[in-house]
């Protein structure tokens, strides 16, 4: 099955730095979602985007739905230790994100002391 | 509100053995999904149910995998016989119809 192209694969940053990651697809999606997964847990929804061009924030997180509907990015400002984890983008062909999701391979965020 | 429950959390079996995973979705969620997550990759959809009917099972390896949701609530995913490449985390998710998905903690399967 198709997987999204997510980059970077991993990031090593200092606490307090801003983080940016993105996701691209050869297909058009009607919903883009960003999840975070920690060891031994399932993915947790961070932000859902439903409209091309939409820019949505959730605290220090900001995500955008690309106008071509083939890409999305996630920014994290002023990173803190609890931001460590794997971030996944996911696309859905349905408007509400309720059909089976197509996931990227993840961006592993590591914060150096 | 209780989250998606899955059991067991860990399972180790030998190849050619059978294994079953159980999922209890969030109360009121009509849609249930099973995903397979191989180490280093994102989850991949195996099957989607709405109530007790299958919506999408196009990526389910039907020669060895089966799933059921008999009463439209709990679901069971079975692998028979297991292969080495089935080693993965099996995630269950649920949603209200047309709404976003919430994931359980997963079952980590190791096939030796």
Coordinates of N, CA and C in Angstrom, one line a residue:
Chain A
X1 N 0.8 -1.2 0.0 CA 0.0 0.0 0.0 C 0.8 1.3 0.0
X2 N 0.3 2.4 -0.4 CA 1.0 3.6 -0.4 C 1.4 4.1 1.0
X3 N 2.6 4.7 1.1 CA 2.9 5.4 2.3 C 3.4 6.8 1.9
X4 N 3.2 7.7 2.8 CA 3.5 9.1 2.6 C 5.0 9.3 2.8
X5 N 5.6 10.3 2.1 CA 7.0 10.6 2.2 C 7.1 11.7 3.3
X6 N 7.7 11.3 4.5 CA 7.8 12.1 5.6 C 9.3 12.4 5.9
X7 N 9.6 13.7 6.1 CA 11.0 14.1 6.4 C 11.0 15.2 7.4
X8 N 12.1 15.2 8.2 CA 13.2 14.3 8.2 C 12.9 13.0 8.9
X9 N 13.7 12.0 8.7 CA 13.5 10.7 9.4 C 13.7 10.8 10.9
X10 N 14.7 11.7 11.3 CA 15.0 11.9 12.7 C 15.6 13.3 12.9
X11 N 15.4 13.8 14.1 CA 15.9 15.2 14.4 C 16.5 15.2 15.7
X12 N 17.7 15.7 15.8 CA 18.4 15.8 17.1 C 18.5 17.3 17.4
X13 N 17.8 17.8 18.4 CA 17.8 19.2 18.7 C 18.0 19.5 20.1
X14 N 18.3 20.8 20.4 CA 18.5 21.3 21.8 C 17.1 21.7 22.3
X15 N 16.9 21.6 23.6 CA 15.7 22.1 24.2 C 15.6 23.6 23.9
X16 N 14.4 24.0 23.6 CA 14.1 25.4 23.3 C 14.1 25.7 21.8
X17 N 14.7 24.8 21.0 CA 14.7 25.1 19.5 C 13.3 24.8 18.9
X18 N 13.1 25.4 17.8 CA 11.9 25.2 17.0 C 12.1 24.0 16.1
X19 N 11.1 23.2 15.7 CA 11.2 22.0 14.9 C 10.2 22.1 13.8
X20 N 10.6 21.6 12.6 CA 9.7 21.6 11.5 C 9.9 20.3 10.7
X21 N 8.7 19.7 10.4 CA 8.7 18.5 9.7 C 7.6 18.5 8.6
X22 N 7.8 17.7 7.5 CA 6.7 17.8 6.5 C 6.5 16.4 5.9
X23 N 5.4 16.4 5.1 CA 4.9 15.2 4.6 C 4.4 15.5 3.2
X24 N 4.7 14.6 2.2 CA 4.2 14.8 0.8 C 3.7 13.5 0.3
X25 N 2.8 13.6 -0.7 CA 2.1 12.5 -1.2 C 1.9 12.7 -2.7
X26 N 1.8 11.6 -3.4 CA 1.5 11.6 -4.9 C 0.0 11.7 -5.1
X27 N -0.7 11.4 -4.0 CA -2.2 11.5 -4.1 C -2.8 12.7 -3.4
X28 N -3.9 13.1 -3.8 CA -4.6 14.2 -3.1 C -5.4 13.6 -1.9
X29 N -5.3 14.2 -0.7 CA -6.0 13.8 0.4 C -7.0 14.9 0.8
X30 N -8.1 14.5 1.4 CA -9.1 15.5 1.9 C -9.0 15.8 3.3
X31 N -8.2 15.0 4.1 CA -7.9 15.3 5.5 C -6.5 15.0 5.7
X32 N -5.8 15.8 6.4 CA -4.4 15.5 6.9 C -4.5 15.5 8.4
X33 N -3.7 14.6 9.0 CA -3.7 14.5 10.5 C -2.2 14.3 10.9
X34 N -1.9 14.8 12.1 CA -0.6 14.6 12.7 C -0.8 13.9 14.1
X35 N -0.1 12.8 14.2 CA -0.1 12.0 15.5 C 1.3 12.0 16.1
X36 N 1.3 11.8 17.4 CA 2.5 11.5 18.1 C 2.4 10.2 18.8
X37 N 3.5 9.4 18.7 CA 3.5 8.1 19.4 C 4.7 8.0 20.3
X38 N 4.5 7.5 21.5 CA 5.6 7.3 22.5 C 5.7 5.8 22.7
X39 N 6.9 5.4 23.2 CA 7.2 3.9 23.3 C 6.1 3.2 24.0
X40 N 5.6 2.1 23.5 CA 4.6 1.2 24.1 C 3.2 1.8 24.1
X41 N 3.0 2.8 23.3 CA 1.7 3.4 23.3 C 1.2 3.5 21.8
X42 N -0.1 3.7 21.6 CA -0.6 4.0 20.3 C -0.5 5.4 19.9
X43 N -0.6 5.7 18.7 CA -0.6 7.1 18.2 C -1.7 8.0 18.9
X44 N -1.3 9.2 19.2 CA -2.3 10.2 19.8 C -2.4 11.3 18.9
X45 N -3.7 11.7 18.6 CA -3.9 12.8 17.6 C -3.5 14.1 18.2
X46 N -2.7 14.9 17.4 CA -2.3 16.2 17.8 C -3.1 17.3 17.1
X47 N -3.2 17.2 15.8 CA -3.9 18.2 15.0 C -4.6 17.5 13.8
X48 N -5.8 18.0 13.4 CA -6.5 17.5 12.3 C -6.8 18.7 11.3
X49 N -6.6 18.5 10.0 CA -6.7 19.6 9.1 C -7.7 19.1 8.0
X50 N -8.7 19.9 7.7 CA -9.8 19.5 6.9 C -10.0 20.2 5.6
X51 N -9.2 21.3 5.4 CA -9.4 22.2 4.3 C -8.1 22.6 3.7
X52 N -7.9 22.6 2.4 CA -6.7 23.1 1.7 C -6.4 24.5 2.1
X53 N -5.1 24.7 2.5 CA -4.7 26.0 2.9 C -4.9 26.3 4.4
X54 N -5.6 25.4 5.1 CA -5.9 25.6 6.5 C -4.6 25.6 7.4
X55 N -4.6 26.5 8.3 CA -3.5 26.6 9.3 C -4.1 26.5 10.6
X56 N -3.6 25.5 11.4 CA -4.3 25.2 12.7 C -3.2 25.1 13.8
X57 N -3.5 25.7 15.0 CA -2.5 25.6 16.1 C -3.1 24.8 17.2
X58 N -2.3 24.2 18.0 CA -2.6 23.5 19.2 C -1.5 23.7 20.2
X59 N -1.6 24.8 21.0 CA -0.5 25.2 21.9 C 0.7 25.6 21.1
X60 N 1.8 24.9 21.3 CA 3.1 25.2 20.6 C 3.2 24.5 19.3
X61 N 2.1 23.8 18.9 CA 2.1 23.1 17.6 C 1.3 23.8 16.6
X62 N 1.8 23.9 15.4 CA 1.1 24.5 14.3 C 1.3 23.6 13.1
X63 N 0.2 23.4 12.3 CA 0.2 22.5 11.2 C -0.6 23.2 10.0
X64 N -0.2 22.9 8.8 CA -0.8 23.5 7.7 C -1.2 22.4 6.6
X65 N -2.3 22.5 6.0 CA -2.8 21.7 4.9 C -2.4 22.3 3.6
X66 N -1.5 21.7 2.8 CA -1.0 22.4 1.6 C -2.1 22.6 0.6
X67 N -2.0 23.7 -0.2 CA -3.0 24.1 -1.1 C -3.2 23.1 -2.2
X68 N -2.2 22.3 -2.5 CA -2.3 21.3 -3.6 C -3.0 20.1 -3.0
X69 N -3.2 20.0 -1.7 CA -3.8 18.9 -1.0 C -2.9 17.6 -1.0
X70 N -1.6 17.8 -1.4 CA -0.6 16.7 -1.5 C 0.5 16.8 -0.4
X71 N 0.4 17.8 0.4 CA 1.4 18.0 1.4 C 0.9 18.7 2.7
X72 N 1.7 18.5 3.8 CA 1.3 19.1 5.0 C 2.6 19.3 5.8
X73 N 2.7 20.3 6.7 CA 3.8 20.4 7.6 C 3.4 20.6 9.0
X74 N 4.3 20.3 9.9 CA 4.0 20.5 11.4 C 5.2 21.2 12.0
X75 N 5.0 22.3 12.7 CA 6.0 23.0 13.4 C 5.7 22.9 14.9
X76 N 6.8 22.8 15.7 CA 6.8 22.8 17.1 C 7.7 23.9 17.6
X77 N 7.2 24.8 18.3 CA 8.0 26.0 18.8 C 8.5 25.7 20.2
X78 N 9.7 26.2 20.5 CA 10.3 26.2 21.8 C 10.2 24.8 22.4
X79 N 10.8 23.8 21.8 CA 10.7 22.4 22.2 C 11.1 22.2 23.7
X80 N 10.4 21.2 24.3 CA 10.6 20.9 25.7 C 10.8 19.4 25.7
X81 N 11.4 18.8 26.8 CA 11.7 17.4 26.9 C 10.6 16.5 26.6
X82 N 9.4 16.8 27.0 CA 8.2 15.9 26.8 C 7.8 15.9 25.3
X83 N 8.4 16.7 24.4 CA 8.1 16.6 23.0 C 8.8 15.4 22.4
X84 N 9.7 14.7 23.1 CA 10.3 13.6 22.5 C 9.3 12.5 22.1
X85 N 9.5 11.9 20.9 CA 8.6 10.9 20.5 C 8.7 10.8 19.0
X86 N 7.8 10.0 18.4 CA 7.8 9.8 16.9 C 6.5 10.5 16.4
X87 N 6.7 11.4 15.5 CA 5.6 12.1 14.9 C 5.2 11.6 13.5
X88 N 3.9 11.2 13.4 CA 3.5 10.7 12.1 C 2.5 11.6 11.4
X89 N 2.6 11.8 10.1 CA 1.6 12.4 9.4 C 0.7 11.3 8.8
X90 N -0.6 11.6 8.6 CA -1.5 10.6 8.0 C -2.5 11.4 7.1
X91 N -2.9 10.7 6.0 CA -3.8 11.3 5.1 C -5.0 10.4 5.0
X92 N -6.2 11.1 4.8 CA -7.4 10.4 4.6 C -8.1 10.9 3.4
X93 N -8.8 10.0 2.6 CA -9.5 10.4 1.4 C -10.9 10.9 1.8
X94 N -11.3 10.6 3.1 CA -12.7 11.1 3.5 C -12.5 12.5 4.1
X95 N -13.6 13.2 4.1 CA -13.6 14.6 4.6 C -13.4 14.6 6.1
X96 N -13.8 13.6 6.9 CA -13.7 13.7 8.3 C -12.5 12.8 8.8
X97 N -11.8 12.2 8.0 CA -10.7 11.3 8.4 C -11.1 10.0 9.0
X98 N -12.3 9.6 8.6 CA -12.9 8.4 9.2 C -12.6 7.1 8.4
X99 N -12.1 7.2 7.2 CA -11.7 6.0 6.5 C -10.3 5.6 6.9
X100 N -9.9 4.4 6.4 CA -8.5 4.0 6.8 C -7.5 5.0 6.4
X101 N -6.6 5.3 7.4 CA -5.6 6.3 7.2 C -4.3 5.7 6.5
X102 N -3.6 6.6 5.7 CA -2.3 6.3 5.1 C -1.3 7.1 5.9
X103 N -0.3 6.4 6.5 CA 0.6 7.0 7.3 C 2.0 7.2 6.7
X104 N 2.7 8.2 7.1 CA 4.1 8.3 6.8 C 5.0 7.4 7.7
X105 N 6.3 7.4 7.5 CA 7.2 6.5 8.3 C 7.6 7.1 9.6
X106 N 7.2 8.4 9.8 CA 7.5 9.0 11.1 C 8.8 9.8 11.1
X107 N 8.8 10.8 12.0 CA 9.9 11.7 12.3 C 10.2 11.4 13.8
X108 N 11.4 10.9 14.0 CA 11.8 10.6 15.4 C 12.5 11.9 16.0
X109 N 11.9 12.5 17.0 CA 12.4 13.7 17.6 C 13.1 13.4 18.9
X110 N 14.4 13.8 18.9 CA 15.3 13.5 20.0 C 15.8 14.9 20.5
X111 N 15.6 15.1 21.8 CA 16.1 16.4 22.4 C 17.3 16.1 23.2
X112 N 18.4 16.8 22.8 CA 19.7 16.6 23.5 C 19.7 17.5 24.7
X113 N 20.3 17.0 25.8 CA 20.4 17.8 27.1 C 21.3 19.0 26.9
Chain B
X1 N -13.9 9.3 30.0 CA -14.3 8.3 29.0 C -13.1 7.4 28.8
X2 N -13.4 6.1 28.9 CA -12.3 5.1 28.8 C -11.9 5.1 27.3
X3 N -10.6 4.8 27.1 CA -10.0 4.7 25.8 C -10.2 3.3 25.2
X4 N -9.6 3.1 24.0 CA -9.6 1.8 23.4 C -8.8 0.8 24.2
X5 N -9.4 -0.3 24.5 CA -8.7 -1.4 25.2 C -8.2 -2.5 24.3
X6 N -7.0 -3.0 24.5 CA -6.5 -4.1 23.8 C -5.8 -5.1 24.7
X7 N -5.9 -6.4 24.3 CA -5.2 -7.4 25.1 C -4.9 -8.6 24.1
X8 N -3.8 -9.3 24.4 CA -2.8 -9.0 25.4 C -1.9 -7.8 24.9
X9 N -1.1 -7.3 25.8 CA -0.2 -6.3 25.4 C 1.0 -6.8 24.7
X10 N 1.4 -8.0 25.0 CA 2.6 -8.7 24.4 C 2.3 -10.1 24.2
X11 N 2.8 -10.7 23.1 CA 2.6 -12.1 22.8 C 3.9 -12.6 22.0
X12 N 4.4 -13.7 22.5 CA 5.5 -14.3 21.8 C 5.1 -15.7 21.3
X13 N 5.2 -16.0 20.1 CA 4.8 -17.4 19.6 C 5.9 -17.8 18.6
X14 N 5.8 -19.1 18.2 CA 6.7 -19.7 17.2 C 5.9 -19.7 15.9
X15 N 6.7 -19.6 14.8 CA 6.1 -19.6 13.5 C 5.2 -20.8 13.3
X16 N 4.2 -20.6 12.5 CA 3.2 -21.7 12.2 C 2.2 -21.8 13.4
X17 N 2.4 -21.2 14.5 CA 1.4 -21.2 15.6 C 0.3 -20.2 15.2
X18 N -0.8 -20.2 16.0 CA -1.9 -19.3 15.8 C -2.0 -18.3 17.0
X19 N -2.5 -17.1 16.7 CA -2.6 -16.1 17.8 C -3.9 -15.3 17.5
X20 N -4.4 -14.8 18.6 CA -5.6 -13.9 18.5 C -5.4 -12.7 19.4
X21 N -5.9 -11.5 18.9 CA -5.9 -10.3 19.6 C -7.3 -9.8 19.8
X22 N -7.5 -9.1 20.9 CA -8.8 -8.6 21.2 C -8.8 -7.1 21.4
X23 N -9.9 -6.5 21.0 CA -10.1 -5.0 21.0 C -11.5 -4.6 21.5
X24 N -11.5 -3.7 22.5 CA -12.8 -3.1 22.9 C -12.8 -1.6 22.6
X25 N -13.6 -1.1 21.7 CA -13.5 0.3 21.3 C -14.1 1.2 22.3
X26 N -13.9 2.5 22.1 CA -14.6 3.5 23.0 C -16.1 3.4 22.8
X27 N -16.8 3.5 23.9 CA -18.2 3.3 24.0 C -18.9 4.3 23.0
X28 N -19.8 3.8 22.1 CA -20.5 4.6 21.2 C -19.8 4.8 19.9
X29 N -18.6 4.2 19.7 CA -17.9 4.3 18.4 C -18.3 3.1 17.5
X30 N -18.9 3.5 16.4 CA -19.5 2.4 15.5 C -18.4 1.9 14.6
X31 N -17.3 2.7 14.4 CA -16.3 2.2 13.4 C -15.1 1.8 14.2
X32 N -14.5 0.6 13.7 CA -13.4 0.0 14.4 C -12.4 -0.4 13.3
X33 N -11.1 -0.2 13.6 CA -10.0 -0.4 12.6 C -8.9 -1.3 13.3
X34 N -8.3 -2.1 12.5 CA -7.1 -2.8 12.9 C -6.0 -2.4 11.9
X35 N -4.8 -2.0 12.6 CA -3.7 -1.6 11.8 C -2.5 -2.5 12.2
X36 N -1.6 -2.7 11.3 CA -0.3 -3.4 11.6 C 0.8 -2.4 11.5
X37 N 1.7 -2.3 12.5 CA 2.8 -1.4 12.5 C 4.1 -2.2 12.7
X38 N 4.8 -2.3 11.6 CA 6.1 -3.0 11.6 C 7.2 -2.0 12.1
X39 N 8.2 -2.5 12.8 CA 9.2 -1.6 13.5 C 9.8 -0.6 12.4
X40 N 9.8 0.6 12.8 CA 10.4 1.6 11.9 C 9.4 2.2 10.8
X41 N 8.2 1.8 10.9 CA 7.2 2.2 9.9 C 6.0 2.8 10.5
X42 N 5.2 3.5 9.7 CA 3.9 3.9 10.2 C 2.9 2.8 10.2
X43 N 1.8 3.0 10.9 CA 0.7 1.9 10.8 C 0.1 1.7 9.4
X44 N -0.2 0.5 9.1 CA -0.9 0.2 7.9 C -2.2 -0.5 8.1
X45 N -3.3 0.1 7.5 CA -4.6 -0.4 7.7 C -4.7 -1.9 7.3
X46 N -5.3 -2.7 8.1 CA -5.6 -4.1 7.7 C -7.1 -4.2 7.4
X47 N -8.0 -3.7 8.3 CA -9.4 -3.9 8.1 C -10.2 -2.8 8.8
X48 N -11.3 -2.4 8.3 CA -12.2 -1.4 8.9 C -13.6 -2.0 8.9
X49 N -14.2 -1.9 10.1 CA -15.6 -2.3 10.4 C -16.4 -1.1 10.6
X50 N -17.7 -1.1 10.2 CA -18.7 -0.2 10.7 C -19.8 -1.1 11.2
X51 N -20.0 -0.9 12.5 CA -20.9 -1.8 13.3 C -20.3 -3.2 13.1
X52 N -21.0 -4.2 12.6 CA -20.5 -5.5 12.4 C -20.2 -5.9 11.0
X53 N -20.2 -4.8 10.1 CA -19.9 -5.1 8.7 C -18.6 -4.6 8.3
X54 N -18.0 -5.3 7.3 CA -16.6 -4.9 6.8 C -16.7 -3.8 5.8
X55 N -16.0 -2.7 6.0 CA -16.0 -1.6 5.1 C -14.8 -1.7 4.1
X56 N -13.7 -2.1 4.6 CA -12.5 -2.2 3.8 C -11.6 -3.3 4.4
X57 N -11.3 -4.3 3.6 CA -10.3 -5.3 4.0 C -9.3 -5.6 2.9
X58 N -9.1 -4.6 2.0 CA -8.3 -4.8 0.8 C -6.8 -5.1 1.1
X59 N -6.3 -4.7 2.3 CA -4.9 -4.9 2.6 C -4.8 -6.1 3.7
X60 N -5.8 -6.8 3.9 CA -5.8 -7.9 4.9 C -5.3 -9.2 4.2
X61 N -4.2 -9.8 4.6 CA -3.7 -11.0 4.0 C -4.7 -12.2 4.3
X62 N -5.7 -12.4 3.5 CA -6.8 -13.2 3.9 C -6.5 -14.7 4.0
X63 N -5.3 -15.1 3.4 CA -4.9 -16.5 3.5 C -4.5 -16.9 5.0
X64 N -4.2 -15.9 5.8 CA -3.8 -16.2 7.1 C -4.4 -15.3 8.2
X65 N -4.9 -14.2 7.8 CA -5.5 -13.2 8.8 C -7.0 -13.3 8.6
X66 N -7.7 -13.2 9.8 CA -9.1 -13.0 9.8 C -9.5 -12.1 11.0
X67 N -10.6 -11.5 10.8 CA -11.1 -10.6 11.9 C -12.6 -10.6 11.9
X68 N -13.2 -10.4 13.1 CA -14.6 -10.4 13.2 C -15.0 -9.4 14.3
X69 N -16.3 -9.0 14.1 CA -16.9 -8.0 15.1 C -18.3 -8.4 15.2
X70 N -18.6 -9.5 15.8 CA -19.9 -10.1 15.7 C -21.1 -9.3 16.2
X71 N -20.9 -8.6 17.3 CA -22.0 -7.9 17.9 C -21.9 -6.4 17.7
X72 N -21.0 -6.0 16.9 CA -20.8 -4.5 16.6 C -20.1 -3.8 17.7
X73 N -19.4 -4.5 18.6 CA -18.7 -3.8 19.7 C -17.2 -4.3 19.7
X74 N -17.0 -5.4 20.5 CA -15.6 -5.9 20.5 C -15.2 -6.6 19.2
X75 N -13.9 -6.7 19.0 CA -13.4 -7.3 17.8 C -12.2 -8.2 18.1
X76 N -12.1 -9.2 17.3 CA -10.9 -10.1 17.4 C -10.2 -10.2 16.1
X77 N -8.9 -10.1 16.1 CA -8.0 -10.3 14.9 C -7.2 -11.6 15.1
X78 N -7.2 -12.5 14.2 CA -6.5 -13.8 14.3 C -5.5 -14.0 13.2
X79 N -4.4 -14.6 13.5 CA -3.4 -15.0 12.5 C -3.2 -16.5 12.6
X80 N -3.3 -17.2 11.5 CA -3.2 -18.6 11.5 C -2.8 -19.1 10.1
X81 N -1.6 -19.7 9.9 CA -0.5 -19.7 10.8 C 0.4 -18.5 10.8
X82 N 1.1 -18.2 11.8 CA 1.9 -17.0 11.8 C 3.2 -17.2 11.1
X83 N 3.7 -16.2 10.5 CA 5.0 -16.2 9.8 C 6.0 -15.2 10.6
X84 N 7.3 -15.3 10.3 CA 8.2 -14.4 10.9 C 7.9 -13.0 10.6
X85 N 7.5 -12.7 9.4 CA 7.2 -11.3 9.0 C 6.0 -10.7 9.6
X86 N 5.2 -11.5 10.4 CA 4.1 -11.0 11.1 C 4.4 -10.3 12.4
X87 N 5.7 -10.3 12.8 CA 6.2 -9.6 14.0 C 5.9 -8.1 13.8
X88 N 5.2 -7.6 14.7 CA 4.7 -6.2 14.6 C 3.9 -5.8 15.8
X89 N 3.5 -4.5 15.8 CA 2.5 -4.1 16.8 C 1.2 -4.0 16.1
X90 N 0.2 -4.6 16.7 CA -1.2 -4.6 16.1 C -2.0 -3.6 16.9
X91 N -2.4 -2.5 16.2 CA -3.1 -1.4 16.8 C -4.6 -1.5 16.4
X92 N -5.4 -1.2 17.4 CA -6.9 -1.1 17.2 C -7.2 0.4 17.4
X93 N -8.1 0.9 16.5 CA -8.6 2.2 16.7 C -10.1 2.2 16.5
X94 N -10.7 3.3 17.0 CA -12.2 3.4 16.9 C -12.6 4.9 16.6
X95 N -13.7 5.1 16.1 CA -14.2 6.4 15.8 C -15.7 6.4 15.8
X96 N -16.3 7.6 16.0 CA -17.7 7.8 15.6 C -17.8 7.8 14.1
X97 N -18.9 7.6 13.5 CA -19.1 7.6 12.1 C -18.7 8.9 11.5
X98 N -17.7 9.0 10.6 CA -17.3 10.2 10.0 C -16.4 11.1 10.8
X99 N -15.9 10.6 11.9 CA -15.1 11.4 12.9 C -13.7 10.8 12.9
X100 N -12.8 11.5 13.7 CA -11.4 11.1 13.8 C -11.2 9.8 14.6
X101 N -10.1 9.2 14.4 CA -9.8 7.9 15.0 C -9.0 8.0 16.3
X102 N -9.3 7.2 17.3 CA -8.5 7.1 18.5 C -7.9 5.7 18.6
X103 N -6.6 5.7 19.0 CA -5.9 4.4 19.0 C -5.8 3.8 20.4
X104 N -5.7 2.5 20.4 CA -5.4 1.8 21.6 C -3.9 1.6 21.8
X105 N -3.4 1.0 22.9 CA -2.0 0.9 23.1 C -1.3 -0.1 22.2
X106 N -2.0 -1.0 21.6 CA -1.4 -2.0 20.7 C -1.0 -3.3 21.4
X107 N -0.9 -4.3 20.6 CA -0.4 -5.6 21.0 C 0.9 -5.9 20.3
X108 N 2.0 -6.1 21.0 CA 3.3 -6.3 20.3 C 3.5 -7.8 20.2
X109 N 3.5 -8.3 18.9 CA 3.7 -9.7 18.6 C 5.1 -10.0 18.1
X110 N 5.7 -11.0 18.7 CA 7.0 -11.5 18.2 C 6.8 -12.9 17.8
X111 N 7.2 -13.2 16.5 CA 7.1 -14.5 16.0 C 8.6 -15.1 15.9
X112 N 8.9 -16.2 16.5 CA 10.2 -16.8 16.5 C 10.3 -17.9 15.6

